[in-house]
mmCIF file of C-alpha atoms and ligand atoms in Angstrom:
data_model
loop_
_atom_site.group_PDB
_atom_site.id
_atom_site.type_symbol
_atom_site.label_atom_id
_atom_site.label_comp_id
_atom_site.label_asym_id
_atom_site.label_seq_id
_atom_site.Cartn_x
_atom_site.Cartn_y
_atom_site.Cartn_z
ATOM 1 C CA MET L 1 0.000 0.000 0.000
ATOM 2 C CA THR L 2 1.259 3.481 -0.816
ATOM 3 C CA THR L 3 -1.734 5.579 0.178
ATOM 4 C CA MET L 4 -4.244 5.464 3.024
ATOM 5 C CA ARG L 5 -7.603 6.864 3.986
ATOM 6 C CA VAL L 6 -7.562 9.302 6.885
ATOM 7 C CA MET L 7 -9.981 11.737 8.480
ATOM 8 C CA ALA L 8 -8.428 15.180 8.465
ATOM 9 C CA THR L 9 -9.097 18.898 8.397
ATOM 10 C CA ASP L 10 -7.489 21.485 6.100
ATOM 11 C CA ARG L 11 -7.598 24.155 8.803
ATOM 12 C CA VAL L 12 -8.120 24.442 12.558
ATOM 13 C CA GLY L 13 -10.366 26.810 14.505
ATOM 14 C CA PRO L 14 -14.050 27.667 14.449
ATOM 15 C CA GLY L 15 -15.911 25.824 11.716
ATOM 16 C CA ALA L 16 -13.079 23.360 11.017
ATOM 17 C CA ALA L 17 -14.388 19.886 10.192
ATOM 18 C CA LEU L 18 -12.973 16.455 9.525
ATOM 19 C CA ARG L 19 -13.355 15.025 6.027
ATOM 20 C CA PRO L 20 -11.982 11.937 4.285
ATOM 21 C CA HIS L 21 -8.564 12.508 2.701
ATOM 22 C CA THR L 22 -6.123 10.219 0.971
ATOM 23 C CA LEU L 23 -2.524 10.637 2.108
ATOM 24 C CA PRO L 24 0.739 8.781 1.409
ATOM 25 C CA VAL L 25 1.715 5.998 3.811
ATOM 26 C CA ARG L 26 5.148 6.949 5.161
ATOM 27 C CA ARG L 27 7.633 4.068 5.090
ATOM 28 C CA PRO L 28 9.358 3.698 8.477
ATOM 29 C CA ALA L 29 12.864 5.141 8.871
ATOM 30 C CA ASP L 30 15.405 3.506 11.219
ATOM 31 C CA GLY L 31 13.859 3.112 14.667
ATOM 32 C CA GLU L 32 10.331 3.571 13.379
ATOM 33 C CA VAL L 33 7.409 1.196 12.944
ATOM 34 C CA LEU L 34 4.549 1.152 10.445
ATOM 35 C CA ILE L 35 1.294 0.072 12.125
ATOM 36 C CA LYS L 36 -1.950 -0.909 10.421
ATOM 37 C CA VAL L 37 -4.537 0.735 12.674
ATOM 38 C CA MET L 38 -7.271 -1.626 13.909
ATOM 39 C CA ALA L 39 -8.805 0.853 16.359
ATOM 40 C CA ALA L 40 -8.180 4.484 17.344
ATOM 41 C CA ALA L 41 -9.620 6.069 20.493
ATOM 42 C CA VAL L 42 -11.012 9.597 20.603
ATOM 43 C CA ASN L 43 -9.686 11.987 23.252
ATOM 44 C CA GLN L 44 -10.523 15.452 24.533
ATOM 45 C CA ALA L 45 -7.209 16.601 23.022
ATOM 46 C CA ASP L 46 -8.500 15.758 19.529
ATOM 47 C CA LEU L 47 -11.379 18.176 20.040
ATOM 48 C CA GLY L 48 -8.922 20.863 21.081
ATOM 49 C CA MET L 49 -6.776 20.232 18.010
ATOM 50 C CA VAL L 50 -9.598 20.716 15.540
ATOM 51 C CA ALA L 51 -10.929 23.724 17.488
ATOM 52 C CA GLY L 52 -7.513 25.397 17.292
ATOM 53 C CA ASN L 53 -6.940 25.273 21.070
ATOM 54 C CA TYR L 54 -3.901 23.033 20.981
ATOM 55 C CA ARG L 55 -0.153 23.664 20.843
ATOM 56 C CA TRP L 56 2.280 21.588 18.816
ATOM 57 C CA TYR L 57 6.029 21.729 19.316
ATOM 58 C CA ASP L 58 6.540 22.560 15.632
ATOM 59 C CA GLU L 59 4.544 24.607 13.186
ATOM 60 C CA LEU L 60 1.281 22.834 12.358
ATOM 61 C CA ARG L 61 1.314 20.867 9.114
ATOM 62 C CA LEU L 62 -1.990 20.556 7.271
ATOM 63 C CA PRO L 63 -4.093 18.598 6.617
ATOM 64 C CA LEU L 64 -4.329 17.784 10.317
ATOM 65 C CA VAL L 65 -5.089 14.143 11.168
ATOM 66 C CA PRO L 66 -6.089 14.047 14.878
ATOM 67 C CA GLY L 67 -5.760 11.050 17.152
ATOM 68 C CA TYR L 68 -3.548 10.091 20.068
ATOM 69 C CA ASP L 69 -4.311 6.407 20.602
ATOM 70 C CA VAL L 70 -3.945 3.411 18.322
ATOM 71 C CA ALA L 71 -4.099 -0.358 18.545
ATOM 72 C CA GLY L 72 -2.968 -2.295 15.514
ATOM 73 C CA VAL L 73 -0.688 -4.705 13.711
ATOM 74 C CA VAL L 74 2.958 -4.063 12.838
ATOM 75 C CA GLU L 75 3.418 -4.044 9.064
ATOM 76 C CA ALA L 76 7.059 -2.962 8.755
ATOM 77 C CA GLY L 77 10.002 -1.417 10.581
ATOM 78 C CA ASP L 78 11.843 -1.861 13.850
ATOM 79 C CA TRP L 79 9.483 -4.353 15.568
ATOM 80 C CA GLU L 80 8.274 -7.928 15.044
ATOM 81 C CA ILE L 81 6.179 -7.965 11.868
ATOM 82 C CA GLY L 82 2.595 -9.031 12.569
ATOM 83 C CA ALA L 83 2.785 -8.201 16.289
ATOM 84 C CA ALA L 84 -0.264 -6.711 17.995
ATOM 85 C CA VAL L 85 0.686 -3.385 19.556
ATOM 86 C CA ILE L 86 -0.718 -0.272 21.161
ATOM 87 C CA ALA L 87 0.829 3.171 20.984
ATOM 88 C CA SER L 88 0.413 6.813 21.785
ATOM 89 C CA THR L 89 1.033 8.840 18.653
ATOM 90 C CA GLY L 90 2.521 11.668 20.741
ATOM 91 C CA HIS L 91 0.723 14.105 18.484
ATOM 92 C CA SER L 92 2.181 17.271 20.035
ATOM 93 C CA ARG L 93 5.628 16.244 18.785
ATOM 94 C CA THR L 94 4.956 13.957 15.815
ATOM 95 C CA GLN L 95 1.765 15.414 14.305
ATOM 96 C CA VAL L 96 0.984 11.796 13.395
ATOM 97 C CA GLY L 97 -2.732 11.154 13.900
ATOM 98 C CA GLY L 98 -4.513 7.912 14.696
ATOM 99 C CA TYR L 99 -7.623 8.762 12.647
ATOM 100 C CA ALA L 100 -6.027 6.841 9.790
ATOM 101 C CA GLU L 101 -5.588 3.417 8.276
ATOM 102 C CA TYR L 102 -1.845 3.490 9.052
ATOM 103 C CA VAL L 103 0.531 5.346 11.367
ATOM 104 C CA THR L 104 4.320 5.458 11.317
ATOM 105 C CA LEU L 105 5.736 6.035 14.798
ATOM 106 C CA PRO L 106 9.003 5.772 16.730
ATOM 107 C CA ALA L 107 9.384 2.255 18.143
ATOM 108 C CA GLY L 108 9.755 3.812 21.601
ATOM 109 C CA HIS L 109 6.055 4.731 21.548
ATOM 110 C CA LEU L 110 4.901 1.099 21.295
ATOM 111 C CA ALA L 111 4.054 -1.715 23.666
ATOM 112 C CA ALA L 112 2.782 -5.224 22.976
ATOM 113 C CA ALA L 113 -1.020 -5.124 23.129
ATOM 114 C CA PRO L 114 -2.648 -6.636 26.239
ATOM 115 C CA ALA L 115 -3.570 -10.277 25.697
ATOM 116 C CA ASN L 116 -6.936 -9.917 27.441
ATOM 117 C CA LEU L 117 -8.333 -6.948 25.485
ATOM 118 C CA ASP L 118 -9.731 -6.666 21.959
ATOM 119 C CA TRP L 119 -8.541 -3.944 19.561
ATOM 120 C CA VAL L 120 -11.214 -1.451 20.574
ATOM 121 C CA GLU L 121 -10.599 -1.887 24.294
ATOM 122 C CA ALA L 122 -6.822 -1.820 23.875
ATOM 123 C CA ALA L 123 -6.978 1.458 21.918
ATOM 124 C CA THR L 124 -8.481 3.218 24.939
ATOM 125 C CA LEU L 125 -5.339 2.755 27.039
ATOM 126 C CA PRO L 126 -2.414 4.828 25.786
ATOM 127 C CA LEU L 127 -3.022 8.562 26.354
ATOM 128 C CA ALA L 128 -5.376 8.323 29.327
ATOM 129 C CA ALA L 129 -3.426 5.618 31.149
ATOM 130 C CA LEU L 130 -0.033 7.204 30.403
ATOM 131 C CA THR L 131 -1.339 10.475 31.845
ATOM 132 C CA ALA L 132 -2.683 8.716 34.928
ATOM 133 C CA HIS L 133 0.518 6.702 35.413
ATOM 134 C CA GLN L 134 2.768 9.749 35.011
ATOM 135 C CA ALA L 135 0.566 11.743 37.388
ATOM 136 C CA LEU L 136 0.871 9.076 40.070
ATOM 137 C CA ASP L 137 4.639 9.013 39.672
ATOM 138 C CA LEU L 138 4.681 12.799 40.102
ATOM 139 C CA LEU L 139 2.542 12.490 43.247
ATOM 140 C CA ASP L 140 4.952 9.826 44.535
ATOM 141 C CA LEU L 141 2.687 8.558 47.302
ATOM 142 C CA ASP L 142 3.334 5.616 49.583
ATOM 143 C CA ALA L 143 0.897 2.795 50.227
ATOM 144 C CA GLY L 144 -1.571 3.847 52.889
ATOM 145 C CA GLN L 145 -1.554 7.537 51.922
ATOM 146 C CA THR L 146 -4.762 9.203 50.759
ATOM 147 C CA LEU L 147 -5.540 10.686 47.312
ATOM 148 C CA VAL L 148 -8.493 12.581 45.859
ATOM 149 C CA VAL L 149 -9.165 12.037 42.138
ATOM 150 C CA ASN L 150 -11.797 14.569 41.077
ATOM 151 C CA GLY L 151 -12.991 13.123 37.730
ATOM 152 C CA ALA L 152 -12.815 9.404 38.323
ATOM 153 C CA ARG L 153 -15.707 8.629 35.994
ATOM 154 C CA GLY L 154 -13.658 9.977 33.082
ATOM 155 C CA ALA L 155 -10.839 8.194 31.274
ATOM 156 C CA VAL L 156 -7.769 9.666 32.990
ATOM 157 C CA GLY L 157 -9.386 9.826 36.428
ATOM 158 C CA ARG L 158 -10.618 6.265 36.297
ATOM 159 C CA PHE L 159 -7.220 4.848 35.349
ATOM 160 C CA ALA L 160 -5.554 7.036 37.977
ATOM 161 C CA ALA L 161 -7.900 5.822 40.692
ATOM 162 C CA GLU L 162 -7.434 2.179 39.684
ATOM 163 C CA LEU L 163 -3.648 2.439 39.419
ATOM 164 C CA ALA L 164 -3.518 4.221 42.773
ATOM 165 C CA VAL L 165 -5.535 1.462 44.437
ATOM 166 C CA ALA L 166 -3.110 -1.068 42.932
ATOM 167 C CA ARG L 167 -0.280 0.868 44.643
ATOM 168 C CA GLY L 168 -2.053 0.548 47.988
ATOM 169 C CA ILE L 169 -3.132 4.185 48.049
ATOM 170 C CA SER L 170 -6.471 5.014 49.638
ATOM 171 C CA VAL L 171 -8.509 6.821 46.943
ATOM 172 C CA LEU L 172 -11.475 9.180 47.277
ATOM 173 C CA THR L 173 -13.464 9.857 44.107
ATOM 174 C CA PRO L 174 -15.878 12.758 44.678
ATOM 175 C CA ASP L 175 -18.446 13.277 41.928
ATOM 176 C CA ARG L 176 -20.135 16.500 40.836
ATOM 177 C CA THR L 177 -22.379 16.472 43.909
ATOM 178 C CA THR L 178 -19.808 15.786 46.633
ATOM 179 C CA THR L 179 -16.913 17.828 47.959
ATOM 180 C CA PRO L 180 -14.069 16.250 49.921
ATOM 181 C CA ALA L 181 -13.452 17.686 53.381
ATOM 182 C CA PRO L 182 -10.837 20.477 53.503
ATOM 183 C CA ALA L 183 -7.261 19.480 54.370
ATOM 184 C CA SER L 184 -8.287 15.844 54.732
ATOM 185 C CA VAL L 185 -5.987 13.989 52.301
ATOM 186 C CA ASP L 186 -2.305 13.697 51.420
ATOM 187 C CA ALA L 187 -2.726 14.532 47.742
ATOM 188 C CA ALA L 188 -5.088 15.302 44.882
ATOM 189 C CA LEU L 189 -5.119 14.744 41.140
ATOM 190 C CA ASP L 190 -7.224 17.221 39.169
ATOM 191 C CA VAL L 191 -8.570 16.103 35.779
ATOM 192 C CA VAL L 192 -11.508 18.531 35.672
ATOM 193 C CA GLY L 193 -10.310 22.067 36.466
ATOM 194 C CA GLY L 194 -12.373 25.045 37.577
ATOM 195 C CA PRO L 195 -14.305 24.864 40.849
ATOM 196 C CA ARG L 196 -13.649 21.115 41.078
ATOM 197 C CA ALA L 197 -9.921 21.799 40.918
ATOM 198 C CA ARG L 198 -10.322 24.300 43.746
ATOM 199 C CA ALA L 199 -12.234 21.759 45.845
ATOM 200 C CA ALA L 200 -9.625 19.079 45.201
ATOM 201 C CA PHE L 201 -6.816 21.474 46.087
ATOM 202 C CA ALA L 202 -8.612 22.514 49.272
ATOM 203 C CA ALA L 203 -8.880 18.850 50.268
ATOM 204 C CA VAL L 204 -5.088 18.476 50.395
ATOM 205 C CA ARG L 205 -3.460 18.841 53.799
ATOM 206 C CA ASP L 206 -0.816 21.520 54.323
ATOM 207 C CA GLY L 207 2.406 20.436 52.660
ATOM 208 C CA GLY L 208 0.632 17.745 50.626
ATOM 209 C CA ARG L 209 0.865 17.110 46.884
ATOM 210 C CA TYR L 210 -1.230 18.256 43.962
ATOM 211 C CA VAL L 211 -1.068 17.473 40.242
ATOM 212 C CA THR L 212 -3.333 18.803 37.501
ATOM 213 C CA ALA L 213 -3.852 17.424 33.993
ATOM 214 C CA VAL L 214 -5.808 20.520 32.917
ATOM 215 C CA PRO L 215 -3.560 23.499 33.623
ATOM 216 C CA GLU L 216 -5.679 25.790 31.458
ATOM 217 C CA PHE L 217 -8.488 25.443 33.996
ATOM 218 C CA TRP L 218 -6.334 25.925 37.064
ATOM 219 C CA VAL L 219 -7.955 28.351 39.512
ATOM 220 C CA PRO L 220 -6.688 28.314 43.119
ATOM 221 C CA GLY L 221 -4.305 31.155 43.827
ATOM 222 C CA GLY L 222 -3.731 32.169 40.215
ATOM 223 C CA GLN L 223 -1.266 30.597 37.787
ATOM 224 C CA PHE L 224 0.173 27.618 39.637
ATOM 225 C CA THR L 225 0.752 29.492 42.845
ATOM 226 C CA ALA L 226 1.805 27.402 45.793
ATOM 227 C CA GLU L 227 -0.464 27.672 48.808
ATOM 228 C CA ARG L 228 -0.143 26.129 52.281
ATOM 229 C CA GLY L 229 3.093 24.502 51.181
ATOM 230 C CA ILE L 230 1.383 22.654 48.309
ATOM 231 C CA GLU L 231 3.168 23.145 44.982
ATOM 232 C CA PRO L 232 0.834 22.519 42.028
ATOM 233 C CA THR L 233 2.476 20.377 39.375
ATOM 234 C CA ILE L 234 1.344 19.856 35.776
ATOM 235 C CA VAL L 235 1.336 16.414 34.201
ATOM 236 C CA ARG L 236 1.978 16.363 30.449
ATOM 237 C CA ALA L 237 1.606 12.917 28.966
ATOM 238 C CA GLU L 238 4.573 11.722 26.938
ATOM 239 C CA PRO L 239 4.711 8.634 24.726
ATOM 240 C CA ASP L 240 6.727 6.003 26.577
ATOM 241 C CA GLY L 241 6.754 2.358 25.515
ATOM 242 C CA ARG L 242 8.208 1.155 28.828
ATOM 243 C CA ARG L 243 5.553 2.941 30.835
ATOM 244 C CA LEU L 244 2.957 1.581 28.423
ATOM 245 C CA ASP L 245 4.313 -1.936 29.090
ATOM 246 C CA GLU L 246 3.605 -1.421 32.795
ATOM 247 C CA ILE L 247 0.099 -0.242 31.922
ATOM 248 C CA VAL L 248 -0.456 -3.326 29.752
ATOM 249 C CA ARG L 249 0.626 -5.532 32.650
ATOM 250 C CA ALA L 250 -1.814 -3.697 34.921
ATOM 251 C CA ALA L 251 -4.599 -4.285 32.386
ATOM 252 C CA GLU L 252 -3.728 -7.963 32.096
ATOM 253 C CA ALA L 253 -3.725 -8.265 35.880
ATOM 254 C CA GLY L 254 -7.183 -6.692 36.028
ATOM 255 C CA GLN L 255 -5.866 -3.690 37.958
ATOM 256 C CA ILE L 256 -7.209 -1.270 35.357
ATOM 257 C CA THR L 257 -10.381 -1.723 33.361
ATOM 258 C CA THR L 258 -11.561 -0.247 30.076
ATOM 259 C CA THR L 259 -15.002 1.107 29.231
ATOM 260 C CA VAL L 260 -16.083 1.642 25.642
ATOM 261 C CA ALA L 261 -19.192 3.797 25.165
ATOM 262 C CA LYS L 262 -19.465 3.502 21.387
ATOM 263 C CA THR L 263 -17.543 2.563 18.260
ATOM 264 C CA PHE L 264 -17.648 4.464 14.971
ATOM 265 C CA ALA L 265 -16.400 3.824 11.472
ATOM 266 C CA LEU L 266 -13.326 5.937 10.695
ATOM 267 C CA THR L 267 -15.424 7.993 8.280
ATOM 268 C CA GLU L 268 -17.747 8.873 11.186
ATOM 269 C CA ALA L 269 -14.938 10.560 13.140
ATOM 270 C CA ALA L 270 -16.680 13.953 13.036
ATOM 271 C CA ASP L 271 -19.771 12.388 14.657
ATOM 272 C CA ALA L 272 -17.600 10.901 17.405
ATOM 273 C CA LEU L 273 -15.978 14.271 18.104
ATOM 274 C CA GLU L 274 -19.369 15.961 18.195
ATOM 275 C CA LEU L 275 -20.669 13.393 20.702
ATOM 276 C CA LEU L 276 -17.605 13.951 22.906
ATOM 277 C CA ARG L 277 -18.011 17.736 22.635
ATOM 278 C CA ALA L 278 -21.669 17.486 23.669
ATOM 279 C CA GLY L 279 -20.564 15.827 26.966
ATOM 280 C CA GLY L 280 -22.136 13.213 29.177
ATOM 281 C CA VAL L 281 -20.422 10.255 27.477
ATOM 282 C CA ARG L 282 -19.579 7.413 29.876
ATOM 283 C CA GLY L 283 -16.607 5.493 28.486
ATOM 284 C CA LYS L 284 -14.407 5.951 25.446
ATOM 285 C CA LEU L 285 -15.418 6.568 21.853
ATOM 286 C CA VAL L 286 -13.365 4.492 19.424
ATOM 287 C CA LEU L 287 -12.926 4.644 15.639
ATOM 288 C CA VAL L 288 -12.549 1.439 13.657
ATOM 289 C CA PRO L 289 -10.941 1.903 10.203
HETATM 290 N N1 NAP V 301 -2.065 17.004 30.577
HETATM 291 C C1 NAP V 301 -2.157 15.929 29.800
HETATM 292 O O1 NAP V 301 -1.141 15.413 29.325
HETATM 293 C C2 NAP V 301 -3.501 15.362 29.514
HETATM 294 C C3 NAP V 301 -3.623 14.100 28.939
HETATM 295 C C4 NAP V 301 -4.899 13.563 28.751
HETATM 296 C C5 NAP V 301 -6.019 14.313 29.094
HETATM 297 N N2 NAP V 301 -5.851 15.561 29.595
HETATM 298 C C6 NAP V 301 -7.015 16.374 29.974
HETATM 299 O O2 NAP V 301 -7.581 15.790 31.131
HETATM 300 C C7 NAP V 301 -8.989 16.020 31.148
HETATM 301 C C8 NAP V 301 -9.717 14.700 31.358
HETATM 302 O O3 NAP V 301 -9.512 13.892 30.223
HETATM 303 P P1 NAP V 301 -10.346 12.556 30.061
HETATM 304 O O4 NAP V 301 -9.882 11.917 28.821
HETATM 305 O O5 NAP V 301 -10.339 11.804 31.328
HETATM 306 O O6 NAP V 301 -11.813 13.175 29.828
HETATM 307 P P2 NAP V 301 -13.236 12.469 30.035
HETATM 308 O O7 NAP V 301 -13.104 11.010 29.894
HETATM 309 O O8 NAP V 301 -14.160 13.208 29.149
HETATM 310 O O9 NAP V 301 -13.583 12.767 31.570
HETATM 311 C C9 NAP V 301 -13.793 14.074 32.036
HETATM 312 C C10 NAP V 301 -14.098 14.033 33.511
HETATM 313 O O10 NAP V 301 -14.283 15.373 33.926
HETATM 314 C C11 NAP V 301 -15.540 15.499 34.579
HETATM 315 N N3 NAP V 301 -16.165 16.808 34.190
HETATM 316 C C12 NAP V 301 -16.218 17.325 32.951
HETATM 317 N N4 NAP V 301 -16.848 18.519 32.992
HETATM 318 C C13 NAP V 301 -17.178 18.747 34.273
HETATM 319 C C14 NAP V 301 -17.818 19.808 34.950
HETATM 320 N N5 NAP V 301 -18.253 20.898 34.303
HETATM 321 N N6 NAP V 301 -17.979 19.705 36.280
HETATM 322 C C15 NAP V 301 -17.546 18.633 36.922
HETATM 323 N N7 NAP V 301 -16.933 17.578 36.336
HETATM 324 C C16 NAP V 301 -16.751 17.655 35.038
HETATM 325 C C17 NAP V 301 -16.377 14.391 34.112
HETATM 326 O O11 NAP V 301 -17.257 14.155 35.168
HETATM 327 P P3 NAP V 301 -18.618 13.356 35.033
HETATM 328 O O12 NAP V 301 -18.191 11.934 35.053
HETATM 329 O O13 NAP V 301 -19.417 13.768 36.200
HETATM 330 O O14 NAP V 301 -19.204 13.777 33.711
HETATM 331 C C18 NAP V 301 -15.362 13.287 33.879
HETATM 332 O O15 NAP V 301 -15.129 12.566 35.054
HETATM 333 C C19 NAP V 301 -9.315 16.713 29.812
HETATM 334 O O16 NAP V 301 -9.389 18.103 30.019
HETATM 335 C C20 NAP V 301 -8.129 16.377 28.940
HETATM 336 O O17 NAP V 301 -7.901 17.339 27.928
HETATM 337 C C21 NAP V 301 -4.633 16.097 29.823
#
């Protein structure tokens, strides 16, 4: 194959929309892997990309193919041919999108797919679980310590809560109607922002730890201002095959669980984004090329 179908937009910002495009399949260079995409999860970041609220490390190249998460089969390059893998595309650096029939990625982004999950389930792991895993490492809690996760019904929050429990951490998961008691826990992970971020921050004891995945919605004390000896830290998910291996092992051990709300054909990617934008979705939306 020399070309592939993708869903892409020719511009970003208000009114931008995904349409089918045909693009060249890039042959892998040294250290890269060509993956035939079997499933690609939809993330909040993809919405931000198309809306023009997203920052890439390099100047944006158009057409933009969104998509952070893939599960698929290795077709060529620096990996066992035919292997089932999952990967984060690391879009902010690579500008390689998963809303495609093929992706070419650095081998360091990949992990062997979990044996107990199908393609659609496996595709929901990379970005959300990498973010959760990195956040927990930043929090660096010991077993027996207490952690608030303020959006534990969402993708990142759910994985974070599950991974924390697996580390022996005692996890509180307030929903929209409950507020954790002030200064009652050792740490908090914010995946919501706004007033919920403030409530989660307030729940942390003096000198405790606090990480946010949504810095743009940070509120307490202004831009990342330390208060009461708590230094807010930002988690920024990075592709990391070794970390993804640990996540796969956690999935295979049943320590983290996946929830798929709905699957879409690749050509229905715009519908999937619209459903995510509308809110209220429980579980991941996944595209199947
Ligand atoms: N920094 C990074 O590297 C990184 C990586 C991945 C994601 N993120 C960001 O992290 C956030 C969560 O991502 P996700 O994939 O977990 O999203 P998600 O699956 O859509 O979950 C969002 C969560 O936020 C809650 N929420 C949303 N709006 C709310 C509101 N107005 N009031 C209270 N709760 C609200 C939801 O609560 P309900 O369950 O009650 O609806 C849900 O638990 C997103 O902003 C995403 O962009 C950052």
